[in-house]
PDB file of C-alpha atoms in Angstrom:
ATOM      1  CA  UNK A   1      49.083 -10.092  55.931  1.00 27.00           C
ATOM      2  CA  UNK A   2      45.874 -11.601  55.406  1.00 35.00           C
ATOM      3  CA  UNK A   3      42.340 -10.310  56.354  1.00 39.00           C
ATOM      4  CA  UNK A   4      40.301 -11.218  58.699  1.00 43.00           C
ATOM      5  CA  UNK A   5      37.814 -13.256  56.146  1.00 44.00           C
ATOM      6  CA  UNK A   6      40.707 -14.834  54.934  1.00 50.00           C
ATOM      7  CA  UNK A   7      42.192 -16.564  57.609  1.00 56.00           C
ATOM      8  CA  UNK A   8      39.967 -19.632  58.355  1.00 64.00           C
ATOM      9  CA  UNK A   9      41.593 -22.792  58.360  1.00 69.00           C
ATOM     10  CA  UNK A  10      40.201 -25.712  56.759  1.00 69.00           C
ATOM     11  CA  UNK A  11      39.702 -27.564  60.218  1.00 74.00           C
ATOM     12  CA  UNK A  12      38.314 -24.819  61.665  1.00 90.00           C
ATOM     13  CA  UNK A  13      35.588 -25.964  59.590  1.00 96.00           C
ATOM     14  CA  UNK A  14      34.393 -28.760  61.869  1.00 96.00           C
ATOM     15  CA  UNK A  15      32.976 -26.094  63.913  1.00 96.00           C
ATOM     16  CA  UNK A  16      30.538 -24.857  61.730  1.00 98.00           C
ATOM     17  CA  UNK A  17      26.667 -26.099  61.015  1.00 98.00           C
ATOM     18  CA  UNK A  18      24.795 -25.216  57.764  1.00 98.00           C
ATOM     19  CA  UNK A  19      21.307 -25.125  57.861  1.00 98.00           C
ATOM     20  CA  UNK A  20      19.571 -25.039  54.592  1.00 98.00           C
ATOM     21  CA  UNK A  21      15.494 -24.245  54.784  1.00 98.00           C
ATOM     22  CA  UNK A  22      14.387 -26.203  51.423  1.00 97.00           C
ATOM     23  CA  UNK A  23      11.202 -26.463  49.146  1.00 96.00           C
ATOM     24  CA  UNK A  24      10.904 -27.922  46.322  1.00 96.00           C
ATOM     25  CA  UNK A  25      14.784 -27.635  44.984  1.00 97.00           C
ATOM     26  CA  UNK A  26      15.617 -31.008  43.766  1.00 97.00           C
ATOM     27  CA  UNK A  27      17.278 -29.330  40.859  1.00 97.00           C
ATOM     28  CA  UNK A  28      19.208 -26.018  42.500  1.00 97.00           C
ATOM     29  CA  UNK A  29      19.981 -28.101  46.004  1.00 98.00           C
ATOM     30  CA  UNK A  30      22.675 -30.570  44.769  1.00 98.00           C
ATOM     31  CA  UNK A  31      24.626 -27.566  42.921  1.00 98.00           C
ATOM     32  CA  UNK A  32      24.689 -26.145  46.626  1.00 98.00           C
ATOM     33  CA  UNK A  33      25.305 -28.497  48.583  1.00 98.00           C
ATOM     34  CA  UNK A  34      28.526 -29.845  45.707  1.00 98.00           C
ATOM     35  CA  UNK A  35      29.533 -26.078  46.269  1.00 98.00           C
ATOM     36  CA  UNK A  36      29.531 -26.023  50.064  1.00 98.00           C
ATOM     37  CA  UNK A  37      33.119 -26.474  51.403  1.00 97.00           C
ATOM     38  CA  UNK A  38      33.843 -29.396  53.662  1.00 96.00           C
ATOM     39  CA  UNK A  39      31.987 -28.080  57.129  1.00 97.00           C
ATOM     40  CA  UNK A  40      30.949 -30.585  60.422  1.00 96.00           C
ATOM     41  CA  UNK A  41      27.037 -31.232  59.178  1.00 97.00           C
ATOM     42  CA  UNK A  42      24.947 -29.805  56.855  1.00 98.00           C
ATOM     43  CA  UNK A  43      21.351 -30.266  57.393  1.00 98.00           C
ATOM     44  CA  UNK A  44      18.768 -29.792  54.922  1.00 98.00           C
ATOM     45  CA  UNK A  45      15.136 -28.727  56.064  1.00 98.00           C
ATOM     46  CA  UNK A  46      12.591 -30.165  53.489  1.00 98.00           C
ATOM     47  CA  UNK A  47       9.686 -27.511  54.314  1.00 97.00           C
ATOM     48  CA  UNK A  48       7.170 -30.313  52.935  1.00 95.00           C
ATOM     49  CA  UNK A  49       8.087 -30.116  49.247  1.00 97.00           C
ATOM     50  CA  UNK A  50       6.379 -32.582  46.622  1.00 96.00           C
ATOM     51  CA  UNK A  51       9.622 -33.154  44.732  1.00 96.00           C
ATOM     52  CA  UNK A  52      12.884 -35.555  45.295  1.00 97.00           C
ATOM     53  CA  UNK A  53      14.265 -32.555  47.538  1.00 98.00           C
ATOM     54  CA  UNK A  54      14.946 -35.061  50.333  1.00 98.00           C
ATOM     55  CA  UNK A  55      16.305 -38.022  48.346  1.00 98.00           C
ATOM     56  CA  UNK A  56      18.720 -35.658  46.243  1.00 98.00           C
ATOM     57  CA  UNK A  57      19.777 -33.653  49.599  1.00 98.00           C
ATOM     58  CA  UNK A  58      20.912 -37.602  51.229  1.00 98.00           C
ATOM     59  CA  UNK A  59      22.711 -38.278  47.981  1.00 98.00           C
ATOM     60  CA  UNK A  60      24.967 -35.304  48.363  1.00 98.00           C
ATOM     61  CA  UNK A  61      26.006 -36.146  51.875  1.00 97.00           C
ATOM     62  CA  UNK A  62      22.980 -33.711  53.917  1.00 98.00           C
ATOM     63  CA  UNK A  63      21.400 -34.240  56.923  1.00 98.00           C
ATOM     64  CA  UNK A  64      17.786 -34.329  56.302  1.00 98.00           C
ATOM     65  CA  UNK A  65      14.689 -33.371  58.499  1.00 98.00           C
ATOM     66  CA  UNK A  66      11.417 -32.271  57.567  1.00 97.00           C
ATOM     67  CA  UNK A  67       9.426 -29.544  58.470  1.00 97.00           C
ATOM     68  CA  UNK A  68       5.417 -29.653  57.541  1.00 94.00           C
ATOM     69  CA  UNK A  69       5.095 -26.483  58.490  1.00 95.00           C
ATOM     70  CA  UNK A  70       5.510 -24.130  55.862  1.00 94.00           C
ATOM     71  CA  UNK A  71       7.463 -21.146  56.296  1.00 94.00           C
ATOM     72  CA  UNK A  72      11.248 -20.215  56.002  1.00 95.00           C
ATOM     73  CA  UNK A  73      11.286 -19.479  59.654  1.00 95.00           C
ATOM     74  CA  UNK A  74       9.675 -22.775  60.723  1.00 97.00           C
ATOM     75  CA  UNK A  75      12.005 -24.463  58.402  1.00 98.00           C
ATOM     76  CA  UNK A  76      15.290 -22.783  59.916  1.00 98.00           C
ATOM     77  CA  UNK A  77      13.881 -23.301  63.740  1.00 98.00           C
ATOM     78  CA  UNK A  78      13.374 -26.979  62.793  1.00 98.00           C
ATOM     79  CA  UNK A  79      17.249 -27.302  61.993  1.00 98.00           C
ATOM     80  CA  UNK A  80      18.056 -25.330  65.140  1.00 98.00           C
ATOM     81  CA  UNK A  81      15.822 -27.924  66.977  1.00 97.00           C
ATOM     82  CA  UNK A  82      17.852 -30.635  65.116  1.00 97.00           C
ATOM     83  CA  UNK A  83      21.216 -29.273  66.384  1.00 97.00           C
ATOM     84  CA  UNK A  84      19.872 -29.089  69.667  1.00 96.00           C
ATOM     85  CA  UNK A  85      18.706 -32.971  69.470  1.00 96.00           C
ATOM     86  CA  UNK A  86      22.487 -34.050  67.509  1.00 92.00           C
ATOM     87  CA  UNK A  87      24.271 -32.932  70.809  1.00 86.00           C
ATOM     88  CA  UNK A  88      27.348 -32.934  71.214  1.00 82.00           C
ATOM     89  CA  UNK A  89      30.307 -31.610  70.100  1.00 90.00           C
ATOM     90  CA  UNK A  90      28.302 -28.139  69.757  1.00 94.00           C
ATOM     91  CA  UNK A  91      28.773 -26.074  66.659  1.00 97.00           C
ATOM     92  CA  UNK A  92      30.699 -23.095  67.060  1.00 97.00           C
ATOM     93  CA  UNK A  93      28.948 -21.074  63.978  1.00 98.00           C
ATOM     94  CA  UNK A  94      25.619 -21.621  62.397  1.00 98.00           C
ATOM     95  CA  UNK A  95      24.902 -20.877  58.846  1.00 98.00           C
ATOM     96  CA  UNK A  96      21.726 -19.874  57.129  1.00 98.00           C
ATOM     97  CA  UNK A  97      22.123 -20.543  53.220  1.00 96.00           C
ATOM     98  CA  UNK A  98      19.160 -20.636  50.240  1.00 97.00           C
ATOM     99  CA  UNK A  99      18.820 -24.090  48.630  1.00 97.00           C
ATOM    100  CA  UNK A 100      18.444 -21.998  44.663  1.00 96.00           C
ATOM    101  CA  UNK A 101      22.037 -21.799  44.235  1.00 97.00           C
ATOM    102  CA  UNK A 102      21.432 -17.455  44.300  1.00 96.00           C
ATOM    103  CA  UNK A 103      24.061 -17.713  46.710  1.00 96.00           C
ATOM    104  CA  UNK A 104      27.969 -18.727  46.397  1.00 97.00           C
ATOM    105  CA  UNK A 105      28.110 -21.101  48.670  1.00 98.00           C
ATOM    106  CA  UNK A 106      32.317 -21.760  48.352  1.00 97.00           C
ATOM    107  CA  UNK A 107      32.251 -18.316  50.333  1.00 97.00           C
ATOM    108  CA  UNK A 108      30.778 -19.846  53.443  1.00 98.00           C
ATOM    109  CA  UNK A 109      34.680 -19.540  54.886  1.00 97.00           C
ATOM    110  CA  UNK A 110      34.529 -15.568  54.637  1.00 96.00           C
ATOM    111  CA  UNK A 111      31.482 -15.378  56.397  1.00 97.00           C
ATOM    112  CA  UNK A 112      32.541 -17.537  59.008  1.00 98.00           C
ATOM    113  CA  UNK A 113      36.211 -16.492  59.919  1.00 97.00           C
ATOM    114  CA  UNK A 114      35.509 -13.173  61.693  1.00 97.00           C
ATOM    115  CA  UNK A 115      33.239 -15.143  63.799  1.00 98.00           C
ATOM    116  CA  UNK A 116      35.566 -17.666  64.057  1.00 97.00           C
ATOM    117  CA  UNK A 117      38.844 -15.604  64.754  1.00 96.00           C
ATOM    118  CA  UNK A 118      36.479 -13.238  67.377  1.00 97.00           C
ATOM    119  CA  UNK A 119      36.193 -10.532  65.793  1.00 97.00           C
ATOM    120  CA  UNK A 120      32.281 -10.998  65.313  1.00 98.00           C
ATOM    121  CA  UNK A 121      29.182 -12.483  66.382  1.00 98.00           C
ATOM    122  CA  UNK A 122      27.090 -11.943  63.560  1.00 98.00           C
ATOM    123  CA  UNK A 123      28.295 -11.724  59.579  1.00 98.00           C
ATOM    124  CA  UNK A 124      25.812 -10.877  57.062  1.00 98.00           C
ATOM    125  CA  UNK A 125      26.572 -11.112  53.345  1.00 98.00           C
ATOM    126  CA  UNK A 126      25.341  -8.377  51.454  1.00 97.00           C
ATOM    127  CA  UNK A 127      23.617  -8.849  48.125  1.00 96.00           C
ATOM    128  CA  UNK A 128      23.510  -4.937  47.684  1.00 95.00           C
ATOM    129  CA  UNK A 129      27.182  -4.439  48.350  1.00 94.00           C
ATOM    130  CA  UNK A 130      28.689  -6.971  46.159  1.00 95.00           C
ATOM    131  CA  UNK A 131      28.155  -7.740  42.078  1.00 95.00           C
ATOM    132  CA  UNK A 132      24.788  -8.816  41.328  1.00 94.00           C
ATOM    133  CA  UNK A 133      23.359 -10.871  37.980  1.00 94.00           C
ATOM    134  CA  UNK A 134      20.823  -8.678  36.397  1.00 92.00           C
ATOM    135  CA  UNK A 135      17.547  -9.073  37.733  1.00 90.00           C
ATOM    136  CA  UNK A 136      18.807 -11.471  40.496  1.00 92.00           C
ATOM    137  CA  UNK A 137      16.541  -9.369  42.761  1.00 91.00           C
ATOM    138  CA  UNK A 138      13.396  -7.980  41.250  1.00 87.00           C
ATOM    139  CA  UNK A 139      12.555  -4.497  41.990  1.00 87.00           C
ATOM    140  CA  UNK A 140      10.185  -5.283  45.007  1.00 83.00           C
ATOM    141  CA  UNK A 141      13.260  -6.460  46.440  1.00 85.00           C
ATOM    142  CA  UNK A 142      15.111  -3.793  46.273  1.00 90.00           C
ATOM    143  CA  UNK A 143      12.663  -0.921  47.171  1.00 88.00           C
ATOM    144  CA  UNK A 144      12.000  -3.643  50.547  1.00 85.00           C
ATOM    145  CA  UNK A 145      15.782  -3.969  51.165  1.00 88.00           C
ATOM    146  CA  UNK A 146      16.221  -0.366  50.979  1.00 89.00           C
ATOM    147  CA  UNK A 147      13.155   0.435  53.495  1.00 89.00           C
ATOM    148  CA  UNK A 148      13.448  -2.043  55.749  1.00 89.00           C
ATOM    149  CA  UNK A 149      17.006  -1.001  56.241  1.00 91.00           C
ATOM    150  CA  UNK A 150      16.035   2.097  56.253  1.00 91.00           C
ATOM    151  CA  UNK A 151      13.499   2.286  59.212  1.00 89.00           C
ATOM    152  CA  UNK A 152      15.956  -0.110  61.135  1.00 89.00           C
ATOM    153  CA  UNK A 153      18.867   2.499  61.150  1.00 88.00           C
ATOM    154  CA  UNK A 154      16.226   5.049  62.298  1.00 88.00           C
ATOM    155  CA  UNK A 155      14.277   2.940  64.834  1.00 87.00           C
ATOM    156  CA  UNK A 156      17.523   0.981  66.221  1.00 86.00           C
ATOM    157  CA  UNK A 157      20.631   2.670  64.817  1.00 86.00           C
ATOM    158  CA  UNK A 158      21.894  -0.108  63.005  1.00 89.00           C
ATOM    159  CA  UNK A 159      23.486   0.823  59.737  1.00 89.00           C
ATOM    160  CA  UNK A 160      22.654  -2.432  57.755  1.00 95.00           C
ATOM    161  CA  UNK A 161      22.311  -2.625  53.644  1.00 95.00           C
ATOM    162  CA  UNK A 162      20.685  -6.020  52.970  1.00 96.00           C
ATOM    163  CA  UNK A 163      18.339  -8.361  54.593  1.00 94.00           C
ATOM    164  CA  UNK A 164      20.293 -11.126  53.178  1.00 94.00           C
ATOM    165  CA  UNK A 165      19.570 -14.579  53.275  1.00 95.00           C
ATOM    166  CA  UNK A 166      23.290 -16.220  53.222  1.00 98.00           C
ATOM    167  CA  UNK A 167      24.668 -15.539  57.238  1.00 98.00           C
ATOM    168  CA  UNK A 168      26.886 -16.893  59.530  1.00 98.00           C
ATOM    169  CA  UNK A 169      26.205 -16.153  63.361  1.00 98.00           C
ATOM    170  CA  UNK A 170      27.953 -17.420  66.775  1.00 98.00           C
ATOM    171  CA  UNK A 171      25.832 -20.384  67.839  1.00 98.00           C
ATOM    172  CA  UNK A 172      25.532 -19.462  71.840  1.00 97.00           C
ATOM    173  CA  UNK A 173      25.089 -15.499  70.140  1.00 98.00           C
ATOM    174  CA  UNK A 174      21.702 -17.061  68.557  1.00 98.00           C
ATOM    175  CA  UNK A 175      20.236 -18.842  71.431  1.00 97.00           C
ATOM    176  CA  UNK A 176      20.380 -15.903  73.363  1.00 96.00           C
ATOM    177  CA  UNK A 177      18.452 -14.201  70.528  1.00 97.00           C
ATOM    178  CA  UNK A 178      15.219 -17.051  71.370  1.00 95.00           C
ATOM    179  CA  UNK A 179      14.132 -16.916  67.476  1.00 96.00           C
ATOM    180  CA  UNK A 180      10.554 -17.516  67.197  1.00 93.00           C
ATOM    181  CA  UNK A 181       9.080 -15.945  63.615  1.00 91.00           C
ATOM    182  CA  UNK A 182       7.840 -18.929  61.006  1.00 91.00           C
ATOM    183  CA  UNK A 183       7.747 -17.179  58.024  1.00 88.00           C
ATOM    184  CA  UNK A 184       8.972 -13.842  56.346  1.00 83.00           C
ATOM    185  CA  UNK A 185       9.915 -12.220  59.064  1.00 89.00           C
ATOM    186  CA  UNK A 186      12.871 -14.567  60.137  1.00 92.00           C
ATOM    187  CA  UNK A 187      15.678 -12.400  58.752  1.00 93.00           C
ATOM    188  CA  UNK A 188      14.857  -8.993  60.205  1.00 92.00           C
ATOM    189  CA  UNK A 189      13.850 -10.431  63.596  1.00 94.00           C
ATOM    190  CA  UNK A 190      17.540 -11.587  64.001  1.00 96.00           C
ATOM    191  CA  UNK A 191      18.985  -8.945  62.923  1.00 95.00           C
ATOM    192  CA  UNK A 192      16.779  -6.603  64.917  1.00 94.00           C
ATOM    193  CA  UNK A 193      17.912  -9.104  68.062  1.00 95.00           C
ATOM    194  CA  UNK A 194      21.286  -9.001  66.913  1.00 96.00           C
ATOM    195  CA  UNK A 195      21.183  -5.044  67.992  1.00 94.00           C
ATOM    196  CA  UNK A 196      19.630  -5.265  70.789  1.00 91.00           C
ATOM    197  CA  UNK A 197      21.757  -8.115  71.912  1.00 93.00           C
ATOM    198  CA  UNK A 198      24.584  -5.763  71.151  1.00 94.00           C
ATOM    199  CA  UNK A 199      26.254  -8.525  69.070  1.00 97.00           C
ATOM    200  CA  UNK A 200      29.395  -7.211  66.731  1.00 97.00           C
ATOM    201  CA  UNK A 201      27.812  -7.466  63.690  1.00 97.00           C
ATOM    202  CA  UNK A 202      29.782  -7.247  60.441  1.00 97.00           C
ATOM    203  CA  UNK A 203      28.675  -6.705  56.529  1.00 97.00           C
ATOM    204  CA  UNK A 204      30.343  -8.898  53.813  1.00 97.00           C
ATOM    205  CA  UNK A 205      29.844  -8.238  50.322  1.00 97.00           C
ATOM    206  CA  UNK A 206      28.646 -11.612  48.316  1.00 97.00           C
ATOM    207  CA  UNK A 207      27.846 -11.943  44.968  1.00 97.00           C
ATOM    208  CA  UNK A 208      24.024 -13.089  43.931  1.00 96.00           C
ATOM    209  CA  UNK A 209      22.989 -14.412  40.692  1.00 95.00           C
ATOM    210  CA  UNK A 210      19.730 -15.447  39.143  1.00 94.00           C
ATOM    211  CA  UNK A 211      18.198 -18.291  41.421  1.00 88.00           C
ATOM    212  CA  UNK A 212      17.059 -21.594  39.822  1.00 89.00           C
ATOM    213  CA  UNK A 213      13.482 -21.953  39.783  1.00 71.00           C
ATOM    214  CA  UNK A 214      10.842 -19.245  40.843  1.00 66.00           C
ATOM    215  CA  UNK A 215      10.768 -17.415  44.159  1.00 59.00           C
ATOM    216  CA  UNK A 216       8.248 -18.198  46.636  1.00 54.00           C
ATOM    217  CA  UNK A 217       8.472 -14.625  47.900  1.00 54.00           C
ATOM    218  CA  UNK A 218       9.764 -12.197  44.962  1.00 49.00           C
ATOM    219  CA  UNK A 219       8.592 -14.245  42.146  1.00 48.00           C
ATOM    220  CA  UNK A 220       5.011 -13.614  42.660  1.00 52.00           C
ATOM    221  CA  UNK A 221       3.074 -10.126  43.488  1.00 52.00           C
ATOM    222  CA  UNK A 222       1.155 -11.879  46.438  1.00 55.00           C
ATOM    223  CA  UNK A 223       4.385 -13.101  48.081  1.00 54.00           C
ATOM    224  CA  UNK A 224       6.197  -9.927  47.694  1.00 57.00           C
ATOM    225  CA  UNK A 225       3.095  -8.010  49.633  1.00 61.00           C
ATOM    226  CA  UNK A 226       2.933 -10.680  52.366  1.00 61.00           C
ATOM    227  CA  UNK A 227       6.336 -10.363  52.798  1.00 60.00           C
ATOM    228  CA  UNK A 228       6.628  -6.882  53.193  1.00 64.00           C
ATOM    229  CA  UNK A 229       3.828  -6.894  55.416  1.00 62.00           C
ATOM    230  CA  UNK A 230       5.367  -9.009  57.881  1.00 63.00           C
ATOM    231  CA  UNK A 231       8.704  -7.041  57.459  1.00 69.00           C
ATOM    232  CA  UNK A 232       7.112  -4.371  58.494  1.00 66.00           C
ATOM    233  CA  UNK A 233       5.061  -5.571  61.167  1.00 68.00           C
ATOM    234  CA  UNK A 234       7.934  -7.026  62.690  1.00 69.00           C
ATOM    235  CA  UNK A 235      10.049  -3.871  62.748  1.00 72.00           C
ATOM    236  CA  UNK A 236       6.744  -2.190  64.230  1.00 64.00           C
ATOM    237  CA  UNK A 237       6.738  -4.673  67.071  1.00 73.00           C
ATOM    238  CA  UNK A 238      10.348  -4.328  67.863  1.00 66.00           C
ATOM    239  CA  UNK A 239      10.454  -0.865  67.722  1.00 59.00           C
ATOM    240  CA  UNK A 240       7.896   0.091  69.761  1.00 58.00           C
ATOM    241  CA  UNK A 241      11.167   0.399  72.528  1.00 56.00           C
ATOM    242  CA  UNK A 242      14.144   1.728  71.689  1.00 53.00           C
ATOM    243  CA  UNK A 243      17.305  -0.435  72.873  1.00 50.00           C
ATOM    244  CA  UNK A 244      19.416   1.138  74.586  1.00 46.00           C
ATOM    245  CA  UNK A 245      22.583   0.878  73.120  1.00 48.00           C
ATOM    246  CA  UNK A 246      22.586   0.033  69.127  1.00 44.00           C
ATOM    247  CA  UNK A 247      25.528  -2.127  67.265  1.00 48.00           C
ATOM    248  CA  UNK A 248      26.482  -1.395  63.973  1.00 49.00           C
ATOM    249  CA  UNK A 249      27.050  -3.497  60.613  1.00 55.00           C
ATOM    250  CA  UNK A 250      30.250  -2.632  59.457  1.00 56.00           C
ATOM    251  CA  UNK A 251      32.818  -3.513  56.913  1.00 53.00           C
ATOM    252  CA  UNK A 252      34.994  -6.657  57.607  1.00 51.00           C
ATOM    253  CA  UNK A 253      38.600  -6.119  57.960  1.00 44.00           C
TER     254      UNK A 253
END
């Protein structure tokens, strides 16, 4: 019998939007976007980069909008905008995927099938559950994984392991989440929402390698405190009330 993240049908497919926040990745993007299984649109956020980004994203079959804002959030609320604006048919599953090829894209169809089959709203894939390249995340990464986590299952109960960047979510389950952070703190506000929401949330270990290119966050010292800062400040915010009732990553089946 097959699992649960096994069981998605190639023409279930149709139902799912990729959004990909993007800046500068003219190299890394078309190795993504080559690796992405056949899904209903893929749109590529150019979050103002200076290189062919946008030209090379067209040539491999994206949807492509820009963003002048800079920030991953403002990037990834730009392509929610843009699904809004494409209209119908609506997507059944959004998902959030890194244009540096870090990810494995050709997994998109375990992330999505839980969701798909309803047996979750919300599927993270976890970088610190599954094989990792060596130093595909720096130590700054890990020590802000592991505390961010951390103070979430204190603060809200919620027993996650990554703040991952590669995520598949219900699309009516992230409207009702109202996503408003432009930068850093993107991640952890949905899946602080996500809780509080009381969406069935479900862990997926992925595999992460070495991205292309260097990290706008963990690649330099200055991005990696900004980053935690906001983290942190958004957990603060949220957690200032306790929800009353707190979901639960868990394995998928």
């Amino acid at each position: 019998m097959q699992s649960v993240a096994e069981s998605c049908e190639p023409c279930e497919l149709n139902r799912v939007v990729v959004i990909i926040p993007a800046l500068n990745e003219e190299v890394p993007l078309p190795l993504v976007l080559q690796a992405l299984p056949r899904v209903g649109r893929v749109i590529v956020v150019d979050n103002g980069s200076t290189d062919d980004t946008a030209r090379v994203a067209s040539a491999n079959g994206a949807h492509v909008v820009v963003e002048r804002q800079r920030g991953y959030g403002s990037a990834c609320l730009r392509g929610l905008a843009e699904v809004a604006a494409l209209g119908a048919p609506e997507p059944a599953v959004i998902v959030f995927l890194d244009a540096d090829f870090s990810d494995s894209p050709e997994l998109l169809p375990r992330l999505v099938a839980p969701i798909l089959a309803d047996h979750a709203d919300f599927v993270l894939g976890s970088r610190l559950q599954g094989p990792r390249e060596r130093g595909a995340m720096p130590v700054q990464s890990l020590f802000g994984n592991w505390l961010a986590c951390g103070l979430m299952q204190r603060l809200f109960g919620a027993q996650y392991t990554d703040l991952g960047p590669f995520r598949a979510i219900r699309y009516q389950a992230l409207q009702s989440l109202q996503m408003c952070d432009a930068n850093f703190g993107w991640t952890i506000e949905m899946q602080i929402k996500a809780v509080r929401r009381q969406l069935r949330i479900l862990e997926i270990p992925v595999p992460y390698r070495c991205r292309i290119g260097q990290s706008k966050i963990s690649g330099t010292i200055v991005g990696s405190l900004r980053a935690g800062w906001k983290i942190l400040s958004v957990i603060a915010r949220h957690g200032c009330r306790r929800p009353p009732h707190a979901a639960k990553a868990g394995p998928a089946s």
